[in-house]
C-alpha cells in the first residue's frame, strides 16, 4: 500500500545490500523509519521488540531469518539452532512456526551447497504468497460488505469495526481485516471504520494511519466504546484478524477481541475473522485451553507512548509508582461467537467442518502427519 504516494511492502529484499529492509513499526504512526536487518540477533530483536509485528509479517520475517542462517552455515545443526532461536521470539502467532517449519523442512531435503539460494527464494515465495492470500481475502470480504451496502439508503456508509492492526503493515501487503476495507473503498462502496485504540500498545493508531493514507473515513475510539456503539445500531459488521485459529475455528487474536465478539453476539452484529490459511493451527482444537498466550512487559500497560508537544516521541507513566501492570497480549474467541471466517478460498463457518471443507488438502495433511 502507499505511504506518501510511494508503494511499499512492509518488508522487502534489497539486492544491492543483499539484506532485508523492514519498516520499524515502533515509531509509527509518528515517524516512518526503515531498518536493515543484518544478523540473526537483529531478526530476533525485530520480532521480540515488535519492530515487525502481526502474525503474517512475523512469519515472512522469520523466513528471511532462515535464509540468513542458511547463508551463514547451511548445516542441519545450524538450521535447527536458528529455528529454535527464532521460534522462541513470540509464542502466540502460529505463522512464525509455520514459516520456520516450511523453510527447515524444505532445506533439509537439499544438498548443503544449494540451501542458501533456495532459502532466499523460499522467503520471497512466502512473502509473495502472503500478498496474494490477503488480496483474495479482500475480494471475499468485499462481497459481504457489498451485501450490507445494498441494504443502505442514499449512499450511507457501511459501518465496520476493527480491533488492533490487521492491516498491510501486519502482513506483507493488503492486511487481512483491512483488505476487504481497501477493496470496498476502491470499488466505490462508502464505508466508515470504527478503530479500537487497542491498549496497551495502541495498534489502532497504526490502523488509523493506514486507513487515513488510503482516504478511508474512520474514527479512533477507546477500547470500551464498541459495546455502546453496537447497542445503538452504529456497527454493521466487525472484522478482525487472527494470530492463530484452531482446526475447529476458535480464534486467538489481540487482547480484547473476545469482548468485542461477546458484544457483537449480544447485539446481533455479524462478527467476521479474516483468516489466511497459514494462521490455522491444525494441531490444536480447543483454543482457550491449548494456545499459549504471550505475557508482555508490564511497562506497556503502566506507560503510554505518543507524540509530545515538542514533536518528539516519548512515553509517560499513567499509573502511580509501584502499581503492578498485567499484560496478557492475546485472548481466544470461541468458534460459536464467530459469524464466519473470511479466507483466501472463500468464507466458511467457524467449525471443523467449515475449515476442512475449504482446506481438505491441509486438514488431511495434518491428519496423516
Ligand atoms: O501483538 P501484535 O501487534 O503482533 O498483534 C497483532 C494482532 O493481534 C493482529 O490482529 C493479528 O496478528 C492479525 S495481523 C493480520
Short mmCIF file of C-alpha atoms and ligand atoms in Angstrom, two decimals:
data_model
loop_
_atom_site.label_atom_id
_atom_site.label_comp_id
_atom_site.label_asym_id
_atom_site.label_seq_id
_atom_site.Cartn_x
_atom_site.Cartn_y
_atom_site.Cartn_z
CA UNK A 1 0.00 0.00 0.00
CA UNK A 2 1.06 3.62 -0.29
CA UNK A 3 2.96 5.87 2.12
CA UNK A 4 3.02 9.49 0.93
CA UNK A 5 2.26 8.35 -2.60
CA UNK A 6 5.02 5.69 -2.74
CA UNK A 7 4.12 2.00 -2.81
CA UNK A 8 5.70 -0.05 -0.02
CA UNK A 9 5.53 -3.58 1.19
CA UNK A 10 6.11 -3.89 4.93
CA UNK A 11 9.40 -5.72 4.21
CA UNK A 12 11.49 -6.09 1.08
CA UNK A 13 14.77 -7.54 -0.10
CA UNK A 14 17.47 -5.04 -1.05
CA UNK A 15 19.55 -6.66 -3.83
CA UNK A 16 22.35 -4.05 -3.53
CA UNK A 17 22.79 -4.63 0.19
CA UNK A 18 21.85 -8.29 -0.03
CA UNK A 19 19.79 -7.70 3.09
CA UNK A 20 16.22 -7.41 4.33
CA UNK A 21 14.68 -3.98 4.91
CA UNK A 22 11.81 -3.52 7.35
CA UNK A 23 9.62 -0.66 8.49
CA UNK A 24 10.39 -0.17 12.19
CA UNK A 25 6.82 -0.06 13.49
CA UNK A 26 7.74 1.09 16.99
CA UNK A 27 7.73 4.67 15.75
CA UNK A 28 4.56 4.63 13.70
CA UNK A 29 2.31 6.50 13.19
CA UNK A 30 4.55 9.44 14.08
CA UNK A 31 7.72 8.56 12.22
CA UNK A 32 8.37 6.33 9.21
CA UNK A 33 11.75 4.64 9.72
CA UNK A 34 13.30 1.91 7.63
CA UNK A 35 15.79 -0.51 9.16
CA UNK A 36 18.16 -3.03 7.61
CA UNK A 37 18.26 -6.44 9.31
CA UNK A 38 21.76 -7.93 9.10
CA UNK A 39 22.26 -10.57 11.77
CA UNK A 40 20.21 -13.35 13.33
CA UNK A 41 20.21 -11.32 16.52
CA UNK A 42 18.68 -8.41 14.55
CA UNK A 43 15.95 -10.75 13.29
CA UNK A 44 15.10 -11.96 16.78
CA UNK A 45 15.16 -8.43 18.22
CA UNK A 46 12.95 -7.11 15.42
CA UNK A 47 10.28 -9.69 16.30
CA UNK A 48 10.60 -9.53 20.10
CA UNK A 49 10.58 -5.71 20.19
CA UNK A 50 7.73 -5.56 17.69
CA UNK A 51 9.61 -3.56 15.07
CA UNK A 52 7.80 -6.08 12.89
CA UNK A 53 4.52 -7.38 14.23
CA UNK A 54 1.28 -9.02 13.09
CA UNK A 55 1.12 -12.76 12.53
CA UNK A 56 1.77 -12.94 8.75
CA UNK A 57 4.59 -10.41 8.86
CA UNK A 58 6.30 -12.24 11.72
CA UNK A 59 6.17 -15.40 9.57
CA UNK A 60 7.64 -13.71 6.49
CA UNK A 61 10.39 -12.11 8.59
CA UNK A 62 11.29 -15.46 10.12
CA UNK A 63 11.60 -16.95 6.62
CA UNK A 64 14.24 -14.33 5.76
CA UNK A 65 15.91 -15.17 9.08
CA UNK A 66 16.21 -18.80 7.95
CA UNK A 67 17.64 -17.57 4.64
CA UNK A 68 20.34 -15.70 6.53
CA UNK A 69 21.00 -18.75 8.70
CA UNK A 70 21.44 -20.91 5.58
CA UNK A 71 23.86 -18.36 4.13
CA UNK A 72 25.99 -18.28 7.29
CA UNK A 73 26.12 -22.05 7.73
CA UNK A 74 23.76 -24.37 5.82
CA UNK A 75 24.33 -27.45 8.00
CA UNK A 76 21.36 -29.27 9.56
CA UNK A 77 22.68 -28.40 13.02
CA UNK A 78 22.79 -24.68 12.28
CA UNK A 79 19.34 -24.66 10.69
CA UNK A 80 17.99 -26.37 13.81
CA UNK A 81 19.71 -23.81 16.02
CA UNK A 82 18.31 -20.88 14.01
CA UNK A 83 14.84 -22.48 14.08
CA UNK A 84 14.89 -22.76 17.88
CA UNK A 85 16.30 -19.27 18.31
CA UNK A 86 13.67 -17.57 16.13
CA UNK A 87 10.82 -19.80 17.30
CA UNK A 88 11.29 -18.50 20.86
CA UNK A 89 10.73 -14.86 19.93
CA UNK A 90 6.92 -14.74 20.19
CA UNK A 91 4.74 -17.65 21.32
CA UNK A 92 1.20 -16.99 20.09
CA UNK A 93 1.14 -16.22 16.34
CA UNK A 94 1.42 -19.59 14.60
CA UNK A 95 2.68 -18.09 11.33
CA UNK A 96 6.12 -17.89 12.93
CA UNK A 97 6.41 -21.65 13.44
CA UNK A 98 4.61 -22.33 10.16
CA UNK A 99 7.22 -20.35 8.18
CA UNK A 100 10.17 -21.77 10.15
CA UNK A 101 8.89 -25.33 9.62
CA UNK A 102 8.28 -24.80 5.93
CA UNK A 103 11.81 -23.45 5.42
CA UNK A 104 13.64 -26.03 7.53
CA UNK A 105 11.76 -28.98 6.11
CA UNK A 106 12.42 -27.91 2.51
CA UNK A 107 16.07 -27.00 3.07
CA UNK A 108 16.91 -30.28 4.76
CA UNK A 109 15.92 -32.17 1.61
CA UNK A 110 18.67 -30.35 -0.35
CA UNK A 111 22.44 -30.71 -0.59
CA UNK A 112 24.11 -28.10 1.62
CA UNK A 113 25.54 -26.08 -1.28
CA UNK A 114 22.04 -25.43 -2.65
CA UNK A 115 20.44 -24.37 0.60
CA UNK A 116 21.32 -20.66 0.79
CA UNK A 117 19.95 -19.81 -2.66
CA UNK A 118 16.81 -21.89 -2.16
CA UNK A 119 16.19 -20.41 1.28
CA UNK A 120 16.17 -16.90 -0.11
CA UNK A 121 13.83 -17.93 -2.94
CA UNK A 122 11.56 -19.56 -0.38
CA UNK A 123 11.42 -16.38 1.72
CA UNK A 124 10.47 -14.38 -1.40
CA UNK A 125 7.86 -17.03 -2.21
CA UNK A 126 6.33 -16.88 1.28
CA UNK A 127 6.15 -13.07 1.04
CA UNK A 128 4.56 -13.10 -2.41
CA UNK A 129 2.08 -15.77 -1.34
CA UNK A 130 1.09 -13.65 1.65
CA UNK A 131 0.29 -10.72 -0.63
CA UNK A 132 -1.87 -12.90 -2.88
CA UNK A 133 -3.65 -14.59 0.04
CA UNK A 134 -4.55 -11.22 1.52
CA UNK A 135 -5.70 -9.86 -1.83
CA UNK A 136 -8.08 -12.81 -2.12
CA UNK A 137 -9.32 -12.37 1.45
CA UNK A 138 -10.10 -8.80 0.44
CA UNK A 139 -12.14 -9.90 -2.56
CA UNK A 140 -14.08 -12.45 -0.50
CA UNK A 141 -14.73 -9.95 2.29
CA UNK A 142 -15.76 -7.35 -0.26
CA UNK A 143 -18.79 -9.47 -1.20
CA UNK A 144 -20.01 -9.41 2.42
CA UNK A 145 -19.61 -5.64 2.58
CA UNK A 146 -21.33 -5.29 -0.79
CA UNK A 147 -24.39 -7.18 0.54
CA UNK A 148 -24.62 -4.89 3.56
CA UNK A 149 -24.18 -1.83 1.32
CA UNK A 150 -27.17 -2.99 -0.73
CA UNK A 151 -29.37 -2.57 2.36
CA UNK A 152 -28.32 1.07 2.83
CA UNK A 153 -30.06 4.13 1.51
CA UNK A 154 -28.72 7.31 -0.11
CA UNK A 155 -25.03 6.39 -0.06
CA UNK A 156 -25.00 5.77 3.68
CA UNK A 157 -21.68 4.11 4.62
CA UNK A 158 -21.28 0.54 5.79
CA UNK A 159 -20.02 0.92 9.37
CA UNK A 160 -17.26 -1.51 10.22
CA UNK A 161 -15.42 -2.00 13.49
CA UNK A 162 -11.94 -3.46 13.82
CA UNK A 163 -9.58 -4.24 16.68
CA UNK A 164 -5.78 -3.97 16.72
CA UNK A 165 -3.93 -3.66 13.42
CA UNK A 166 -4.59 -6.46 10.98
CA UNK A 167 -3.54 -4.07 8.26
CA UNK A 168 -0.97 -4.06 5.48
CA UNK A 169 1.86 -3.42 7.91
CA UNK A 170 0.87 -6.54 9.90
CA UNK A 171 1.26 -8.57 6.71
CA UNK A 172 3.48 -8.16 3.66
CA UNK A 173 0.74 -6.15 1.90
CA UNK A 174 -3.04 -5.53 1.92
CA UNK A 175 -3.59 -6.72 5.50
CA UNK A 176 -6.17 -9.32 6.42
CA UNK A 177 -9.04 -7.48 8.18
CA UNK A 178 -8.25 -4.29 6.25
CA UNK A 179 -8.08 -5.90 2.82
CA UNK A 180 -11.91 -6.05 2.42
CA UNK A 181 -11.98 -2.40 3.52
CA UNK A 182 -9.44 -1.33 0.89
CA UNK A 183 -11.25 -3.35 -1.77
CA UNK A 184 -14.65 -1.92 -0.80
CA UNK A 185 -13.35 1.64 -0.80
CA UNK A 186 -11.65 1.12 -4.17
CA UNK A 187 -14.90 -0.36 -5.55
CA UNK A 188 -16.68 2.89 -4.62
CA UNK A 189 -18.66 1.45 -1.68
CA UNK A 190 -18.90 4.08 1.06
CA UNK A 191 -17.52 2.72 4.34
CA UNK A 192 -16.64 4.11 7.73
CA UNK A 193 -14.39 2.25 10.17
CA UNK A 194 -14.52 2.42 13.96
CA UNK A 195 -10.91 1.75 15.00
CA UNK A 196 -10.37 0.39 18.51
CA UNK A 197 -7.34 2.03 20.12
CA UNK A 198 -6.17 -1.42 21.34
CA UNK A 199 -4.38 -0.77 24.57
CA UNK A 200 -1.73 -1.29 25.70
CA UNK A 201 0.30 -0.67 22.53
CA UNK A 202 -2.40 1.21 20.64
CA UNK A 203 -2.11 -0.65 17.35
CA UNK A 204 -5.35 1.16 16.43
CA UNK A 205 -3.17 4.20 15.77
CA UNK A 206 -1.37 2.15 13.10
CA UNK A 207 -4.71 1.17 11.56
CA UNK A 208 -5.80 4.83 11.59
CA UNK A 209 -2.53 5.79 9.87
CA UNK A 210 -3.10 3.18 7.18
CA UNK A 211 -6.77 3.98 6.58
CA UNK A 212 -6.05 7.70 6.55
CA UNK A 213 -3.26 7.23 3.98
CA UNK A 214 -5.78 5.40 1.77
CA UNK A 215 -8.50 8.03 2.22
CA UNK A 216 -10.87 5.74 4.15
CA UNK A 217 -13.13 7.56 6.63
CA UNK A 218 -12.53 6.26 10.15
CA UNK A 219 -12.80 7.22 13.81
CA UNK A 220 -10.39 6.18 16.57
CA UNK A 221 -12.32 5.03 19.64
CA UNK A 222 -11.50 3.76 23.11
CA UNK A 223 -11.50 0.01 23.55
CA UNK A 224 -14.56 0.30 25.76
CA UNK A 225 -16.72 2.15 23.21
CA UNK A 226 -17.54 -0.80 20.92
CA UNK A 227 -20.34 -2.31 23.03
CA UNK A 228 -22.08 1.05 23.30
CA UNK A 229 -21.83 1.65 19.54
CA UNK A 230 -23.23 -1.80 18.76
CA UNK A 231 -26.08 -1.34 21.25
CA UNK A 232 -27.07 1.83 19.43
CA UNK A 233 -27.08 0.24 15.98
CA UNK A 234 -23.95 2.04 14.82
CA UNK A 235 -21.93 -1.00 13.73
CA UNK A 236 -22.92 -3.15 10.73
CA UNK A 237 -20.08 -5.63 10.90
CA UNK A 238 -16.95 -6.39 12.92
CA UNK A 239 -13.84 -7.66 11.08
CA UNK A 240 -10.71 -8.64 12.99
CA UNK A 241 -7.54 -10.55 12.21
CA UNK A 242 -6.13 -13.58 13.99
CA UNK A 243 -2.81 -14.83 15.30
CA UNK A 244 -3.84 -18.46 15.47
CA UNK A 245 -7.12 -20.17 14.62
CA UNK A 246 -7.67 -23.75 15.70
CA UNK A 247 -8.96 -26.53 13.46
CA UNK A 248 -12.41 -26.14 14.99
CA UNK A 249 -12.38 -22.36 14.38
CA UNK A 250 -11.55 -20.88 17.81
CA UNK A 251 -9.88 -17.54 17.11
CA UNK A 252 -6.92 -16.22 19.04
CA UNK A 253 -6.29 -12.52 18.44
CA UNK A 254 -5.18 -9.35 20.23
CA UNK A 255 -6.42 -8.98 23.79
CA UNK A 256 -9.93 -7.52 23.82
CA UNK A 257 -11.15 -9.29 20.70
CA UNK A 258 -13.21 -11.70 22.81
CA UNK A 259 -15.08 -8.84 24.48
CA UNK A 260 -15.93 -7.42 21.03
CA UNK A 261 -17.25 -10.81 19.94
CA UNK A 262 -19.45 -11.03 23.06
CA UNK A 263 -20.82 -7.55 22.47
CA UNK A 264 -21.41 -8.36 18.80
CA UNK A 265 -23.35 -11.52 19.65
CA UNK A 266 -25.44 -9.71 22.27
CA UNK A 267 -26.37 -7.08 19.70
CA UNK A 268 -26.80 -9.27 16.60
CA UNK A 269 -23.84 -7.68 14.84
CA UNK A 270 -22.01 -10.06 12.45
CA UNK A 271 -18.50 -10.83 13.71
CA UNK A 272 -16.09 -11.93 10.96
CA UNK A 273 -12.47 -13.01 11.17
CA UNK A 274 -10.08 -12.54 8.23
CA UNK A 275 -8.05 -15.73 8.24
CA UNK A 276 -5.12 -16.56 5.95
CA UNK A 277 -4.56 -20.33 5.84
CA UNK A 278 -1.02 -20.19 7.35
CA UNK A 279 -2.70 -18.88 10.53
CA UNK A 280 -4.66 -22.12 11.01
CA UNK A 281 -3.10 -24.40 13.60
CA UNK A 282 -4.38 -27.83 12.54
CA UNK A 283 -2.77 -29.43 15.61
CA UNK A 284 -4.96 -27.53 18.09
CA UNK A 285 -8.66 -27.97 18.78
CA UNK A 286 -9.64 -26.05 21.92
CA UNK A 287 -8.02 -22.63 21.64
CA UNK A 288 -8.84 -21.49 25.18
CA UNK A 289 -7.04 -24.45 26.69
CA UNK A 290 -4.26 -25.10 24.21
CA UNK A 291 -2.97 -21.80 22.76
CA UNK A 292 -0.08 -20.20 24.68
CA UNK A 293 -0.89 -16.56 25.44
CA UNK A 294 2.04 -14.17 25.37
CA UNK A 295 2.56 -12.18 28.59
CA UNK A 296 4.33 -8.95 27.74
CA UNK A 297 6.19 -6.43 29.84
CA UNK A 298 4.05 -4.57 32.39
CA UNK A 299 5.63 -1.30 31.28
CA UNK A 300 3.45 -1.42 28.15
CA UNK A 301 0.45 -1.07 30.49
CA UNK A 302 1.79 1.33 33.09
CA UNK A 303 3.19 3.68 30.44
CA UNK A 304 1.91 5.04 27.16
CA UNK A 305 3.81 6.28 24.11
CA UNK A 306 2.92 9.22 21.92
CA UNK A 307 3.98 12.46 20.29
CA UNK A 308 4.97 15.17 22.79
CA UNK A 309 4.25 18.86 22.45
CA UNK A 310 7.90 19.22 21.40
CA UNK A 311 7.25 16.88 18.45
CA UNK A 312 9.35 14.07 19.84
CA UNK A 313 8.17 10.53 20.52
CA UNK A 314 8.06 9.91 24.25
CA UNK A 315 6.49 7.84 27.00
CA UNK A 316 4.56 8.91 30.07
CA UNK A 317 3.54 6.89 33.10
CA UNK A 318 -0.21 6.53 33.67
CA UNK A 319 -0.16 4.63 36.97
CA UNK A 320 1.13 5.59 40.40
CA UNK A 321 4.70 4.41 41.02
CA UNK A 322 4.81 0.78 42.11
CA UNK A 323 1.39 -0.26 40.76
CA UNK A 324 1.91 -3.59 39.00
CA UNK A 325 0.62 -3.99 35.45
CA UNK A 326 -0.79 -7.22 33.97
CA UNK A 327 -0.29 -7.68 30.25
CA UNK A 328 -1.75 -10.78 28.57
CA UNK A 329 -1.39 -9.86 24.90
CA UNK A 330 -4.00 -12.13 23.28
CA UNK A 331 -7.30 -13.82 24.02
CA UNK A 332 -9.37 -16.56 22.44
CA UNK A 333 -12.83 -16.12 20.97
CA UNK A 334 -14.66 -19.48 20.92
CA UNK A 335 -15.94 -20.51 17.48
CA UNK A 336 -19.63 -20.17 18.39
CA UNK A 337 -19.21 -16.39 18.63
CA UNK A 338 -17.76 -16.11 15.12
CA UNK A 339 -20.17 -15.46 12.24
CA UNK A 340 -17.71 -16.55 9.58
CA UNK A 341 -14.07 -16.97 8.63
CA UNK A 342 -13.00 -15.00 5.56
CA UNK A 343 -10.18 -16.97 3.97
CA UNK A 344 -8.36 -16.81 0.64
CA UNK A 345 -10.54 -19.70 -0.61
CA UNK A 346 -13.87 -18.26 0.46
CA UNK A 347 -15.95 -17.67 3.58
CA UNK A 348 -16.76 -20.58 5.88
CA UNK A 349 -18.38 -21.36 9.18
CA UNK A 350 -16.02 -21.29 12.18
CA UNK A 351 -16.09 -25.04 12.69
CA UNK A 352 -14.01 -28.13 11.95
CA UNK A 353 -16.35 -28.95 9.03
CA UNK A 354 -16.21 -25.40 7.69
CA UNK A 355 -12.40 -25.24 7.68
CA UNK A 356 -11.87 -28.79 6.43
CA UNK A 357 -14.42 -28.10 3.69
CA UNK A 358 -12.36 -25.21 2.32
CA UNK A 359 -8.95 -26.73 3.06
CA UNK A 360 -9.30 -30.52 2.73
CA UNK A 361 -5.70 -30.72 1.50
CA UNK A 362 -4.28 -29.03 4.61
CA UNK A 363 -6.64 -30.72 7.08
CA UNK A 364 -5.79 -34.17 5.69
CA UNK A 365 -2.07 -33.42 5.58
CA UNK A 366 -2.14 -32.81 9.33
CA UNK A 367 -4.18 -35.96 9.99
CA UNK A 368 -1.64 -38.08 8.15
CA UNK A 369 1.38 -36.42 9.86
O1 LIG B 1 0.92 -8.08 19.06
P1 LIG B 1 0.69 -7.83 17.61
O2 LIG B 1 0.61 -6.38 17.26
O3 LIG B 1 1.66 -8.59 16.73
O4 LIG B 1 -0.76 -8.45 17.35
C1 LIG B 1 -1.33 -8.38 16.08
C2 LIG B 1 -2.71 -8.90 16.01
O5 LIG B 1 -3.27 -9.32 17.00
C3 LIG B 1 -3.35 -8.98 14.66
O6 LIG B 1 -4.73 -8.82 14.75
C4 LIG B 1 -3.05 -10.37 14.05
O7 LIG B 1 -1.69 -10.66 14.09
C5 LIG B 1 -3.52 -10.46 12.65
S1 LIG B 1 -2.47 -9.50 11.57
C6 LIG B 1 -3.03 -9.63 10.00
#
